[in-house]
mmCIF file of N, CA, C and O in Angstrom:
data_model
loop_
_atom_site.group_PDB
_atom_site.id
_atom_site.type_symbol
_atom_site.label_atom_id
_atom_site.label_comp_id
_atom_site.label_asym_id
_atom_site.label_seq_id
_atom_site.Cartn_x
_atom_site.Cartn_y
_atom_site.Cartn_z
ATOM 1 N N MET A 1 24.951 66.466 18.354
ATOM 2 C CA MET A 1 23.972 66.067 17.358
ATOM 3 C C MET A 1 24.163 66.872 16.076
ATOM 4 O O MET A 1 23.945 66.338 14.991
ATOM 5 N N ALA A 2 24.554 68.126 16.225
ATOM 6 C CA ALA A 2 24.769 68.947 15.037
ATOM 7 C C ALA A 2 25.901 68.383 14.192
ATOM 8 O O ALA A 2 25.800 68.323 12.959
ATOM 9 N N ALA A 3 26.989 67.947 14.850
ATOM 10 C CA ALA A 3 28.114 67.373 14.110
ATOM 11 C C ALA A 3 27.689 66.094 13.379
ATOM 12 O O ALA A 3 28.088 65.865 12.236
ATOM 13 N N ALA A 4 26.871 65.268 14.036
ATOM 14 C CA ALA A 4 26.391 64.037 13.404
ATOM 15 C C ALA A 4 25.521 64.351 12.192
ATOM 16 O O ALA A 4 25.661 63.727 11.126
ATOM 17 N N ALA A 5 24.636 65.316 12.336
ATOM 18 C CA ALA A 5 23.757 65.692 11.223
ATOM 19 C C ALA A 5 24.557 66.284 10.066
ATOM 20 O O ALA A 5 24.316 65.941 8.898
ATOM 21 N N LEU A 6 25.509 67.145 10.385
ATOM 22 C CA LEU A 6 26.331 67.740 9.330
ATOM 23 C C LEU A 6 27.205 66.685 8.652
ATOM 24 O O LEU A 6 27.367 66.704 7.426
ATOM 25 N N GLY A 7 27.762 65.760 9.427
ATOM 26 C CA GLY A 7 28.565 64.685 8.847
ATOM 27 C C GLY A 7 27.745 63.811 7.911
ATOM 28 O O GLY A 7 28.196 63.448 6.814
ATOM 29 N N ALA A 8 26.534 63.477 8.323
ATOM 30 C CA ALA A 8 25.652 62.677 7.469
ATOM 31 C C ALA A 8 25.301 63.436 6.190
ATOM 32 O O ALA A 8 25.264 62.850 5.098
ATOM 33 N N ALA A 9 25.070 64.732 6.317
ATOM 34 C CA ALA A 9 24.748 65.548 5.136
ATOM 35 C C ALA A 9 25.935 65.622 4.183
ATOM 36 O O ALA A 9 25.765 65.543 2.960
ATOM 37 N N ILE A 10 27.138 65.764 4.728
ATOM 38 C CA ILE A 10 28.335 65.807 3.886
ATOM 39 C C ILE A 10 28.495 64.491 3.133
ATOM 40 O O ILE A 10 28.778 64.473 1.928
ATOM 41 N N MET A 11 28.321 63.369 3.836
ATOM 42 C CA MET A 11 28.453 62.064 3.180
ATOM 43 C C MET A 11 27.388 61.879 2.099
ATOM 44 O O MET A 11 27.672 61.356 1.023
ATOM 45 N N ALA A 12 26.158 62.319 2.386
ATOM 46 C CA ALA A 12 25.077 62.187 1.397
ATOM 47 C C ALA A 12 25.355 63.049 0.175
ATOM 48 O O ALA A 12 25.186 62.591 -0.964
ATOM 49 N N SER A 13 25.790 64.285 0.389
ATOM 50 C CA SER A 13 26.034 65.166 -0.751
ATOM 51 C C SER A 13 27.251 64.720 -1.557
ATOM 52 O O SER A 13 27.240 64.783 -2.785
ATOM 53 N N SER A 14 28.294 64.222 -0.905
ATOM 54 C CA SER A 14 29.459 63.738 -1.659
ATOM 55 C C SER A 14 29.104 62.462 -2.420
ATOM 56 O O SER A 14 29.601 62.238 -3.521
ATOM 57 N N GLY A 15 28.211 61.639 -1.839
ATOM 58 C CA GLY A 15 27.749 60.452 -2.551
ATOM 59 C C GLY A 15 26.948 60.812 -3.793
ATOM 60 O O GLY A 15 27.105 60.195 -4.845
ATOM 61 N N ALA A 16 26.112 61.837 -3.681
ATOM 62 C CA ALA A 16 25.337 62.293 -4.839
ATOM 63 C C ALA A 16 26.258 62.880 -5.903
ATOM 64 O O ALA A 16 26.055 62.651 -7.105
ATOM 65 N N LEU A 17 27.275 63.618 -5.480
ATOM 66 C CA LEU A 17 28.242 64.171 -6.422
ATOM 67 C C LEU A 17 29.013 63.051 -7.120
ATOM 68 O O LEU A 17 29.256 63.106 -8.330
ATOM 69 N N ALA A 18 29.387 62.026 -6.377
ATOM 70 C CA ALA A 18 30.085 60.877 -6.969
ATOM 71 C C ALA A 18 29.229 60.221 -8.048
ATOM 72 O O ALA A 18 29.733 59.892 -9.130
ATOM 73 N N GLN A 19 27.946 60.047 -7.767
ATOM 74 C CA GLN A 19 27.047 59.448 -8.761
ATOM 75 C C GLN A 19 26.959 60.312 -10.009
ATOM 76 O O GLN A 19 26.919 59.790 -11.124
ATOM 77 N N GLN A 20 26.932 61.628 -9.837
ATOM 78 C CA GLN A 20 26.886 62.528 -10.991
ATOM 79 C C GLN A 20 28.114 62.359 -11.877
ATOM 80 O O GLN A 20 28.047 62.561 -13.087
ATOM 81 N N LEU A 21 29.237 61.994 -11.264
ATOM 82 C CA LEU A 21 30.481 61.814 -12.006
ATOM 83 C C LEU A 21 30.712 60.364 -12.436
ATOM 84 O O LEU A 21 31.762 60.033 -12.964
ATOM 85 N N GLY A 22 29.727 59.498 -12.163
ATOM 86 C CA GLY A 22 29.832 58.108 -12.563
ATOM 87 C C GLY A 22 30.633 57.243 -11.607
ATOM 88 O O GLY A 22 31.037 56.139 -11.956
ATOM 89 N N GLU A 23 30.887 57.730 -10.414
ATOM 90 C CA GLU A 23 31.610 56.963 -9.397
ATOM 91 C C GLU A 23 30.610 56.327 -8.444
ATOM 92 O O GLU A 23 29.522 56.848 -8.247
ATOM 93 N N GLN A 24 31.008 55.220 -7.816
ATOM 94 C CA GLN A 24 30.140 54.599 -6.822
ATOM 95 C C GLN A 24 30.123 55.446 -5.554
ATOM 96 O O GLN A 24 29.085 55.674 -4.964
ATOM 97 N N SER A 25 31.292 55.883 -5.103
ATOM 98 C CA SER A 25 31.407 56.762 -3.944
ATOM 99 C C SER A 25 32.799 57.358 -3.938
ATOM 100 O O SER A 25 33.666 56.964 -4.714
ATOM 101 N N PHE A 26 33.031 58.306 -3.037
ATOM 102 C CA PHE A 26 34.360 58.872 -2.868
ATOM 103 C C PHE A 26 35.058 58.299 -1.638
ATOM 104 O O PHE A 26 36.199 58.613 -1.381
ATOM 105 N N GLY A 27 34.381 57.488 -0.850
ATOM 106 C CA GLY A 27 34.996 56.902 0.336
ATOM 107 C C GLY A 27 35.217 57.929 1.430
ATOM 108 O O GLY A 27 34.356 58.750 1.704
ATOM 109 N N ALA A 28 36.402 57.911 2.013
ATOM 110 C CA ALA A 28 36.714 58.805 3.130
ATOM 111 C C ALA A 28 36.947 60.229 2.648
ATOM 112 O O ALA A 28 37.446 60.461 1.550
ATOM 113 N N LEU A 29 36.574 61.177 3.498
ATOM 114 C CA LEU A 29 36.802 62.600 3.222
ATOM 115 C C LEU A 29 37.708 63.158 4.318
ATOM 116 O O LEU A 29 37.599 62.789 5.482
ATOM 117 N N PHE A 30 38.573 64.061 3.938
ATOM 118 C CA PHE A 30 39.496 64.680 4.873
ATOM 119 C C PHE A 30 39.470 66.187 4.639
ATOM 120 O O PHE A 30 39.537 66.650 3.505
ATOM 121 N N HIS A 31 39.361 66.945 5.732
ATOM 122 C CA HIS A 31 39.409 68.410 5.666
ATOM 123 C C HIS A 31 40.374 68.897 6.733
ATOM 124 O O HIS A 31 40.321 68.444 7.880
ATOM 125 N N ALA A 32 41.244 69.819 6.357
ATOM 126 C CA ALA A 32 42.219 70.365 7.304
ATOM 127 C C ALA A 32 41.921 71.839 7.547
ATOM 128 O O ALA A 32 41.707 72.602 6.615
ATOM 129 N N GLY A 33 41.906 72.210 8.828
ATOM 130 C CA GLY A 33 41.752 73.604 9.218
ATOM 131 C C GLY A 33 43.041 74.118 9.821
ATOM 132 O O GLY A 33 44.075 73.446 9.779
ATOM 133 N N GLN A 34 42.996 75.300 10.392
ATOM 134 C CA GLN A 34 44.185 75.882 11.012
ATOM 135 C C GLN A 34 44.610 75.127 12.268
ATOM 136 O O GLN A 34 45.796 74.939 12.503
ATOM 137 N N ARG A 35 43.631 74.695 13.074
ATOM 138 C CA ARG A 35 43.940 74.010 14.336
ATOM 139 C C ARG A 35 43.489 72.561 14.373
ATOM 140 O O ARG A 35 44.026 71.768 15.130
ATOM 141 N N HIS A 36 42.486 72.203 13.577
ATOM 142 C CA HIS A 36 41.914 70.857 13.620
ATOM 143 C C HIS A 36 41.720 70.321 12.206
ATOM 144 O O HIS A 36 41.606 71.084 11.249
ATOM 145 N N GLY A 37 41.642 69.007 12.141
ATOM 146 C CA GLY A 37 41.286 68.338 10.900
ATOM 147 C C GLY A 37 40.147 67.379 11.188
ATOM 148 O O GLY A 37 39.903 67.017 12.342
ATOM 149 N N ILE A 38 39.436 66.995 10.146
ATOM 150 C CA ILE A 38 38.403 65.972 10.309
ATOM 151 C C ILE A 38 38.612 64.879 9.271
ATOM 152 O O ILE A 38 39.096 65.130 8.164
ATOM 153 N N HIS A 39 38.281 63.685 9.658
ATOM 154 C CA HIS A 39 38.271 62.517 8.781
ATOM 155 C C HIS A 39 36.859 61.958 8.880
ATOM 156 O O HIS A 39 36.373 61.674 9.966
ATOM 157 N N LEU A 40 36.201 61.841 7.762
ATOM 158 C CA LEU A 40 34.802 61.406 7.715
ATOM 159 C C LEU A 40 34.734 60.226 6.752
ATOM 160 O O LEU A 40 35.096 60.363 5.580
ATOM 161 N N ALA A 41 34.304 59.062 7.270
ATOM 162 C CA ALA A 41 34.302 57.874 6.422
ATOM 163 C C ALA A 41 33.215 56.902 6.850
ATOM 164 O O ALA A 41 32.893 56.811 8.027
ATOM 165 N N PRO A 42 32.675 56.152 5.881
ATOM 166 C CA PRO A 42 31.717 55.101 6.233
ATOM 167 C C PRO A 42 32.451 53.844 6.680
ATOM 168 O O PRO A 42 33.546 53.543 6.218
ATOM 169 N N CYS A 43 31.828 53.132 7.589
ATOM 170 C CA CYS A 43 32.363 51.872 8.101
ATOM 171 C C CYS A 43 31.258 50.835 7.915
ATOM 172 O O CYS A 43 30.153 51.014 8.423
ATOM 173 N N ALA A 44 31.551 49.773 7.185
ATOM 174 C CA ALA A 44 30.537 48.757 6.904
ATOM 175 C C ALA A 44 30.205 47.966 8.166
ATOM 176 O O ALA A 44 31.086 47.581 8.923
ATOM 177 N N THR A 45 28.902 47.776 8.404
ATOM 178 C CA THR A 45 28.423 46.932 9.498
ATOM 179 C C THR A 45 27.359 45.998 8.946
ATOM 180 O O THR A 45 26.884 46.180 7.823
ATOM 181 N N ALA A 46 26.968 45.022 9.741
ATOM 182 C CA ALA A 46 25.936 44.070 9.314
ATOM 183 C C ALA A 46 24.601 44.761 9.066
ATOM 184 O O ALA A 46 23.781 44.273 8.303
ATOM 185 N N ARG A 47 24.381 45.888 9.695
ATOM 186 C CA ARG A 47 23.100 46.595 9.545
ATOM 187 C C ARG A 47 23.184 47.802 8.626
ATOM 188 O O ARG A 47 22.272 48.604 8.568
ATOM 189 N N GLY A 48 24.282 47.953 7.918
ATOM 190 C CA GLY A 48 24.457 49.069 7.002
ATOM 191 C C GLY A 48 25.644 49.931 7.414
ATOM 192 O O GLY A 48 26.282 49.675 8.435
ATOM 193 N N PRO A 49 25.940 50.944 6.617
ATOM 194 C CA PRO A 49 27.120 51.752 6.904
ATOM 195 C C PRO A 49 26.951 52.620 8.155
ATOM 196 O O PRO A 49 25.883 53.153 8.424
ATOM 197 N N LEU A 50 28.037 52.728 8.901
ATOM 198 C CA LEU A 50 28.126 53.605 10.056
ATOM 199 C C LEU A 50 29.060 54.738 9.645
ATOM 200 O O LEU A 50 30.157 54.481 9.152
ATOM 201 N N ILE A 51 28.643 55.976 9.804
ATOM 202 C CA ILE A 51 29.484 57.112 9.450
ATOM 203 C C ILE A 51 30.312 57.494 10.669
ATOM 204 O O ILE A 51 29.769 57.753 11.736
ATOM 205 N N VAL A 52 31.634 57.493 10.492
ATOM 206 C CA VAL A 52 32.553 57.804 11.582
ATOM 207 C C VAL A 52 33.184 59.165 11.324
ATOM 208 O O VAL A 52 33.806 59.381 10.283
ATOM 209 N N LEU A 53 33.004 60.087 12.265
ATOM 210 C CA LEU A 53 33.587 61.428 12.186
ATOM 211 C C LEU A 53 34.688 61.520 13.234
ATOM 212 O O LEU A 53 34.430 61.369 14.430
ATOM 213 N N THR A 54 35.913 61.730 12.799
ATOM 214 C CA THR A 54 37.058 61.848 13.690
ATOM 215 C C THR A 54 37.585 63.276 13.605
ATOM 216 O O THR A 54 37.855 63.775 12.511
ATOM 217 N N VAL A 55 37.722 63.922 14.746
ATOM 218 C CA VAL A 55 38.304 65.265 14.828
ATOM 219 C C VAL A 55 39.670 65.105 15.486
ATOM 220 O O VAL A 55 39.796 64.448 16.514
ATOM 221 N N PHE A 56 40.685 65.706 14.889
ATOM 222 C CA PHE A 56 42.034 65.568 15.430
ATOM 223 C C PHE A 56 42.795 66.886 15.293
ATOM 224 O O PHE A 56 42.424 67.759 14.509
ATOM 225 N N GLY A 57 43.837 67.004 16.092
ATOM 226 C CA GLY A 57 44.652 68.214 16.102
ATOM 227 C C GLY A 57 45.728 68.199 15.038
ATOM 228 O O GLY A 57 45.986 67.181 14.391
ATOM 229 N N ARG A 58 46.392 69.348 14.878
ATOM 230 C CA ARG A 58 47.436 69.501 13.859
ATOM 231 C C ARG A 58 48.640 68.598 14.116
ATOM 232 O O ARG A 58 49.391 68.287 13.201
ATOM 233 N N GLU A 59 48.851 68.176 15.372
ATOM 234 C CA GLU A 59 50.000 67.331 15.695
ATOM 235 C C GLU A 59 49.815 65.889 15.240
ATOM 236 O O GLU A 59 50.743 65.092 15.278
ATOM 237 N N THR A 60 48.625 65.525 14.776
ATOM 238 C CA THR A 60 48.317 64.169 14.327
ATOM 239 C C THR A 60 48.275 64.143 12.808
ATOM 240 O O THR A 60 47.635 64.984 12.186
ATOM 241 N N SER A 61 48.932 63.160 12.211
ATOM 242 C CA SER A 61 48.936 63.056 10.752
ATOM 243 C C SER A 61 47.690 62.330 10.260
ATOM 244 O O SER A 61 47.126 61.481 10.969
ATOM 245 N N ILE A 62 47.277 62.634 9.043
ATOM 246 C CA ILE A 62 46.115 61.962 8.463
ATOM 247 C C ILE A 62 46.401 60.477 8.283
ATOM 248 O O ILE A 62 45.510 59.644 8.418
ATOM 249 N N GLY A 63 47.649 60.117 8.032
ATOM 250 C CA GLY A 63 48.011 58.711 7.898
ATOM 251 C C GLY A 63 47.753 57.929 9.177
ATOM 252 O O GLY A 63 47.267 56.792 9.138
ATOM 253 N N LEU A 64 48.061 58.547 10.312
ATOM 254 C CA LEU A 64 47.813 57.896 11.605
ATOM 255 C C LEU A 64 46.315 57.750 11.850
ATOM 256 O O LEU A 64 45.850 56.708 12.326
ATOM 257 N N VAL A 65 45.554 58.779 11.496
ATOM 258 C CA VAL A 65 44.090 58.715 11.644
ATOM 259 C C VAL A 65 43.533 57.589 10.776
ATOM 260 O O VAL A 65 42.706 56.796 11.226
ATOM 261 N N GLU A 66 43.988 57.494 9.535
ATOM 262 C CA GLU A 66 43.504 56.440 8.643
ATOM 263 C C GLU A 66 43.885 55.050 9.154
ATOM 264 O O GLU A 66 43.089 54.112 9.057
ATOM 265 N N LEU A 67 45.080 54.915 9.720
ATOM 266 C CA LEU A 67 45.510 53.637 10.285
ATOM 267 C C LEU A 67 44.588 53.210 11.426
ATOM 268 O O LEU A 67 44.091 52.084 11.456
ATOM 269 N N PHE A 68 44.325 54.147 12.362
ATOM 270 C CA PHE A 68 43.441 53.824 13.483
ATOM 271 C C PHE A 68 42.007 53.578 13.015
ATOM 272 O O PHE A 68 41.304 52.734 13.560
ATOM 273 N N PHE A 69 41.565 54.303 11.996
ATOM 274 C CA PHE A 69 40.220 54.080 11.462
ATOM 275 C C PHE A 69 40.108 52.669 10.889
ATOM 276 O O PHE A 69 39.121 51.966 11.139
ATOM 277 N N GLU A 70 41.112 52.243 10.119
ATOM 278 C CA GLU A 70 41.079 50.900 9.530
ATOM 279 C C GLU A 70 41.078 49.829 10.622
ATOM 280 O O GLU A 70 40.359 48.830 10.516
ATOM 281 N N GLU A 71 41.857 50.034 11.682
ATOM 282 C CA GLU A 71 41.862 49.086 12.797
ATOM 283 C C GLU A 71 40.508 49.064 13.498
ATOM 284 O O GLU A 71 39.999 48.000 13.852
ATOM 285 N N PHE A 72 39.913 50.247 13.681
ATOM 286 C CA PHE A 72 38.588 50.342 14.303
ATOM 287 C C PHE A 72 37.555 49.605 13.459
ATOM 288 O O PHE A 72 36.747 48.824 13.979
ATOM 289 N N ALA A 73 37.572 49.855 12.148
ATOM 290 C CA ALA A 73 36.591 49.228 11.257
ATOM 291 C C ALA A 73 36.741 47.704 11.270
ATOM 292 O O ALA A 73 35.744 46.975 11.303
ATOM 293 N N ALA A 74 37.980 47.218 11.268
ATOM 294 C CA ALA A 74 38.206 45.772 11.294
ATOM 295 C C ALA A 74 37.723 45.170 12.609
ATOM 296 O O ALA A 74 37.069 44.116 12.626
ATOM 297 N N GLU A 75 38.022 45.817 13.728
ATOM 298 C CA GLU A 75 37.595 45.308 15.038
ATOM 299 C C GLU A 75 36.074 45.345 15.160
ATOM 300 O O GLU A 75 35.471 44.418 15.707
ATOM 301 N N LEU A 76 35.461 46.391 14.652
ATOM 302 C CA LEU A 76 33.998 46.477 14.670
ATOM 303 C C LEU A 76 33.396 45.328 13.871
ATOM 304 O O LEU A 76 32.432 44.693 14.307
ATOM 305 N N GLY A 77 33.972 45.028 12.726
ATOM 306 C CA GLY A 77 33.478 43.922 11.911
ATOM 307 C C GLY A 77 33.608 42.580 12.611
ATOM 308 O O GLY A 77 32.732 41.730 12.507
ATOM 309 N N ARG A 78 34.712 42.394 13.347
ATOM 310 C CA ARG A 78 34.917 41.129 14.063
ATOM 311 C C ARG A 78 34.001 40.994 15.277
ATOM 312 O O ARG A 78 33.596 39.899 15.637
ATOM 313 N N SER A 79 33.680 42.106 15.928
ATOM 314 C CA SER A 79 32.915 42.034 17.174
ATOM 315 C C SER A 79 31.414 42.204 16.995
ATOM 316 O O SER A 79 30.658 41.973 17.934
ATOM 317 N N ALA A 80 30.980 42.596 15.821
ATOM 318 C CA ALA A 80 29.549 42.820 15.592
ATOM 319 C C ALA A 80 28.793 41.497 15.588
ATOM 320 O O ALA A 80 29.319 40.480 15.127
ATOM 321 N N PRO A 81 27.578 41.505 16.097
ATOM 322 C CA PRO A 81 26.774 40.277 16.041
ATOM 323 C C PRO A 81 26.442 39.935 14.590
ATOM 324 O O PRO A 81 26.406 40.823 13.735
ATOM 325 N N PRO A 82 26.236 38.658 14.306
ATOM 326 C CA PRO A 82 25.890 38.281 12.929
ATOM 327 C C PRO A 82 24.550 38.896 12.537
ATOM 328 O O PRO A 82 23.705 39.165 13.398
ATOM 329 N N PRO A 83 24.372 39.151 11.248
ATOM 330 C CA PRO A 83 23.097 39.728 10.813
ATOM 331 C C PRO A 83 21.941 38.783 11.129
ATOM 332 O O PRO A 83 22.108 37.555 11.103
ATOM 333 N N GLU A 84 20.813 39.376 11.453
ATOM 334 C CA GLU A 84 19.627 38.576 11.769
ATOM 335 C C GLU A 84 19.056 37.968 10.501
ATOM 336 O O GLU A 84 19.009 38.613 9.468
ATOM 337 N N VAL A 85 18.665 36.701 10.610
ATOM 338 C CA VAL A 85 18.021 36.033 9.479
ATOM 339 C C VAL A 85 16.567 36.463 9.483
ATOM 340 O O VAL A 85 15.857 36.305 10.475
ATOM 341 N N ARG A 86 16.150 37.021 8.372
ATOM 342 C CA ARG A 86 14.766 37.500 8.297
ATOM 343 C C ARG A 86 13.824 36.346 8.043
ATOM 344 O O ARG A 86 14.028 35.522 7.159
ATOM 345 N N GLN A 87 12.788 36.303 8.856
ATOM 346 C CA GLN A 87 11.757 35.286 8.718
ATOM 347 C C GLN A 87 10.679 35.808 7.763
ATOM 348 O O GLN A 87 10.463 37.010 7.649
ATOM 349 N N ARG A 88 10.004 34.882 7.106
ATOM 350 C CA ARG A 88 8.875 35.289 6.259
ATOM 351 C C ARG A 88 7.794 35.871 7.158
ATOM 352 O O ARG A 88 7.478 35.318 8.202
ATOM 353 N N VAL A 89 7.241 36.990 6.758
ATOM 354 C CA VAL A 89 6.216 37.652 7.554
ATOM 355 C C VAL A 89 4.848 37.047 7.276
ATOM 356 O O VAL A 89 4.063 36.826 8.190
ATOM 357 N N LEU A 90 4.580 36.768 6.026
ATOM 358 C CA LEU A 90 3.279 36.217 5.639
ATOM 359 C C LEU A 90 3.439 34.791 5.123
ATOM 360 O O LEU A 90 4.410 34.464 4.443
ATOM 361 N N ALA A 91 2.469 33.963 5.435
ATOM 362 C CA ALA A 91 2.467 32.593 4.931
ATOM 363 C C ALA A 91 2.207 32.600 3.435
ATOM 364 O O ALA A 91 1.660 33.559 2.881
ATOM 365 N N ASP A 92 2.594 31.515 2.772
ATOM 366 C CA ASP A 92 2.404 31.423 1.321
ATOM 367 C C ASP A 92 0.935 31.530 0.932
ATOM 368 O O ASP A 92 0.601 32.081 -0.107
ATOM 369 N N ASP A 93 0.047 30.993 1.777
ATOM 370 C CA ASP A 93 -1.378 30.999 1.455
ATOM 371 C C ASP A 93 -2.126 32.119 2.200
ATOM 372 O O ASP A 93 -3.323 32.008 2.461
ATOM 373 N N PHE A 94 -1.434 33.190 2.525
ATOM 374 C CA PHE A 94 -2.032 34.266 3.308
ATOM 375 C C PHE A 94 -3.269 34.843 2.626
ATOM 376 O O PHE A 94 -4.313 35.016 3.250
ATOM 377 N N GLU A 95 -3.173 35.145 1.327
ATOM 378 C CA GLU A 95 -4.292 35.773 0.633
ATOM 379 C C GLU A 95 -5.516 34.848 0.600
ATOM 380 O O GLU A 95 -6.643 35.283 0.861
ATOM 381 N N ALA A 96 -5.308 33.581 0.302
ATOM 382 C CA ALA A 96 -6.420 32.621 0.271
ATOM 383 C C ALA A 96 -7.028 32.476 1.660
ATOM 384 O O ALA A 96 -8.258 32.455 1.824
ATOM 385 N N ASP A 97 -6.191 32.405 2.699
ATOM 386 C CA ASP A 97 -6.671 32.291 4.073
ATOM 387 C C ASP A 97 -7.444 33.539 4.479
ATOM 388 O O ASP A 97 -8.496 33.460 5.116
ATOM 389 N N LEU A 98 -6.946 34.708 4.100
ATOM 390 C CA LEU A 98 -7.634 35.966 4.405
ATOM 391 C C LEU A 98 -9.001 36.001 3.738
ATOM 392 O O LEU A 98 -10.007 36.335 4.381
ATOM 393 N N ASN A 99 -9.056 35.650 2.467
ATOM 394 C CA ASN A 99 -10.339 35.654 1.751
ATOM 395 C C ASN A 99 -11.324 34.663 2.365
ATOM 396 O O ASN A 99 -12.512 34.959 2.501
ATOM 397 N N ARG A 100 -10.825 33.501 2.748
ATOM 398 C CA ARG A 100 -11.680 32.499 3.378
ATOM 399 C C ARG A 100 -12.252 33.034 4.694
ATOM 400 O O ARG A 100 -13.444 32.911 4.981
ATOM 401 N N ASN A 101 -11.418 33.669 5.495
ATOM 402 C CA ASN A 101 -11.880 34.210 6.773
ATOM 403 C C ASN A 101 -12.831 35.389 6.579
ATOM 404 O O ASN A 101 -13.799 35.527 7.338
ATOM 405 N N LEU A 102 -12.562 36.247 5.592
ATOM 406 C CA LEU A 102 -13.470 37.364 5.325
ATOM 407 C C LEU A 102 -14.832 36.844 4.853
ATOM 408 O O LEU A 102 -15.879 37.370 5.246
ATOM 409 N N THR A 103 -14.812 35.821 4.009
ATOM 410 C CA THR A 103 -16.046 35.218 3.531
ATOM 411 C C THR A 103 -16.841 34.631 4.709
ATOM 412 O O THR A 103 -18.052 34.817 4.821
ATOM 413 N N SER A 104 -16.128 33.955 5.582
ATOM 414 C CA SER A 104 -16.782 33.373 6.752
ATOM 415 C C SER A 104 -17.330 34.466 7.657
ATOM 416 O O SER A 104 -18.442 34.336 8.174
ATOM 417 N N LEU A 105 -16.572 35.526 7.826
ATOM 418 C CA LEU A 105 -16.985 36.605 8.718
ATOM 419 C C LEU A 105 -18.196 37.351 8.169
ATOM 420 O O LEU A 105 -19.127 37.659 8.907
ATOM 421 N N PHE A 106 -18.192 37.655 6.876
ATOM 422 C CA PHE A 106 -19.272 38.440 6.292
ATOM 423 C C PHE A 106 -20.297 37.579 5.552
ATOM 424 O O PHE A 106 -21.221 38.110 4.939
ATOM 425 N N ARG A 107 -20.106 36.274 5.576
ATOM 426 C CA ARG A 107 -21.025 35.290 4.983
ATOM 427 C C ARG A 107 -21.403 35.634 3.549
ATOM 428 O O ARG A 107 -22.576 35.729 3.208
ATOM 429 N N ARG A 108 -20.434 35.799 2.733
ATOM 430 C CA ARG A 108 -20.695 36.072 1.306
ATOM 431 C C ARG A 108 -20.330 34.901 0.466
ATOM 432 O O ARG A 108 -19.477 34.180 0.621
#
């Protein structure tokens, strides 16, 4: 959970920095350490972006990680259920109907 929270915070802060510089976003982020690297990127879904955090070893190239990420994102897009069609919550005459019922209830 800590990794998920930190990844979300990194994406939020880099997005805010991008806006300060007049960019829409910076997209994927890559950080390399002595033994591990991370690839952090948003993946579009029908319900909004999914943040994907990939941790990999030094023997794996960032190009290979990006290739697998793109394949994952494409497969996720193909297999995701279609977005739900939102129904109207209130009827067009809701306010008039409410007032009529309140008047009837309180006899005013």
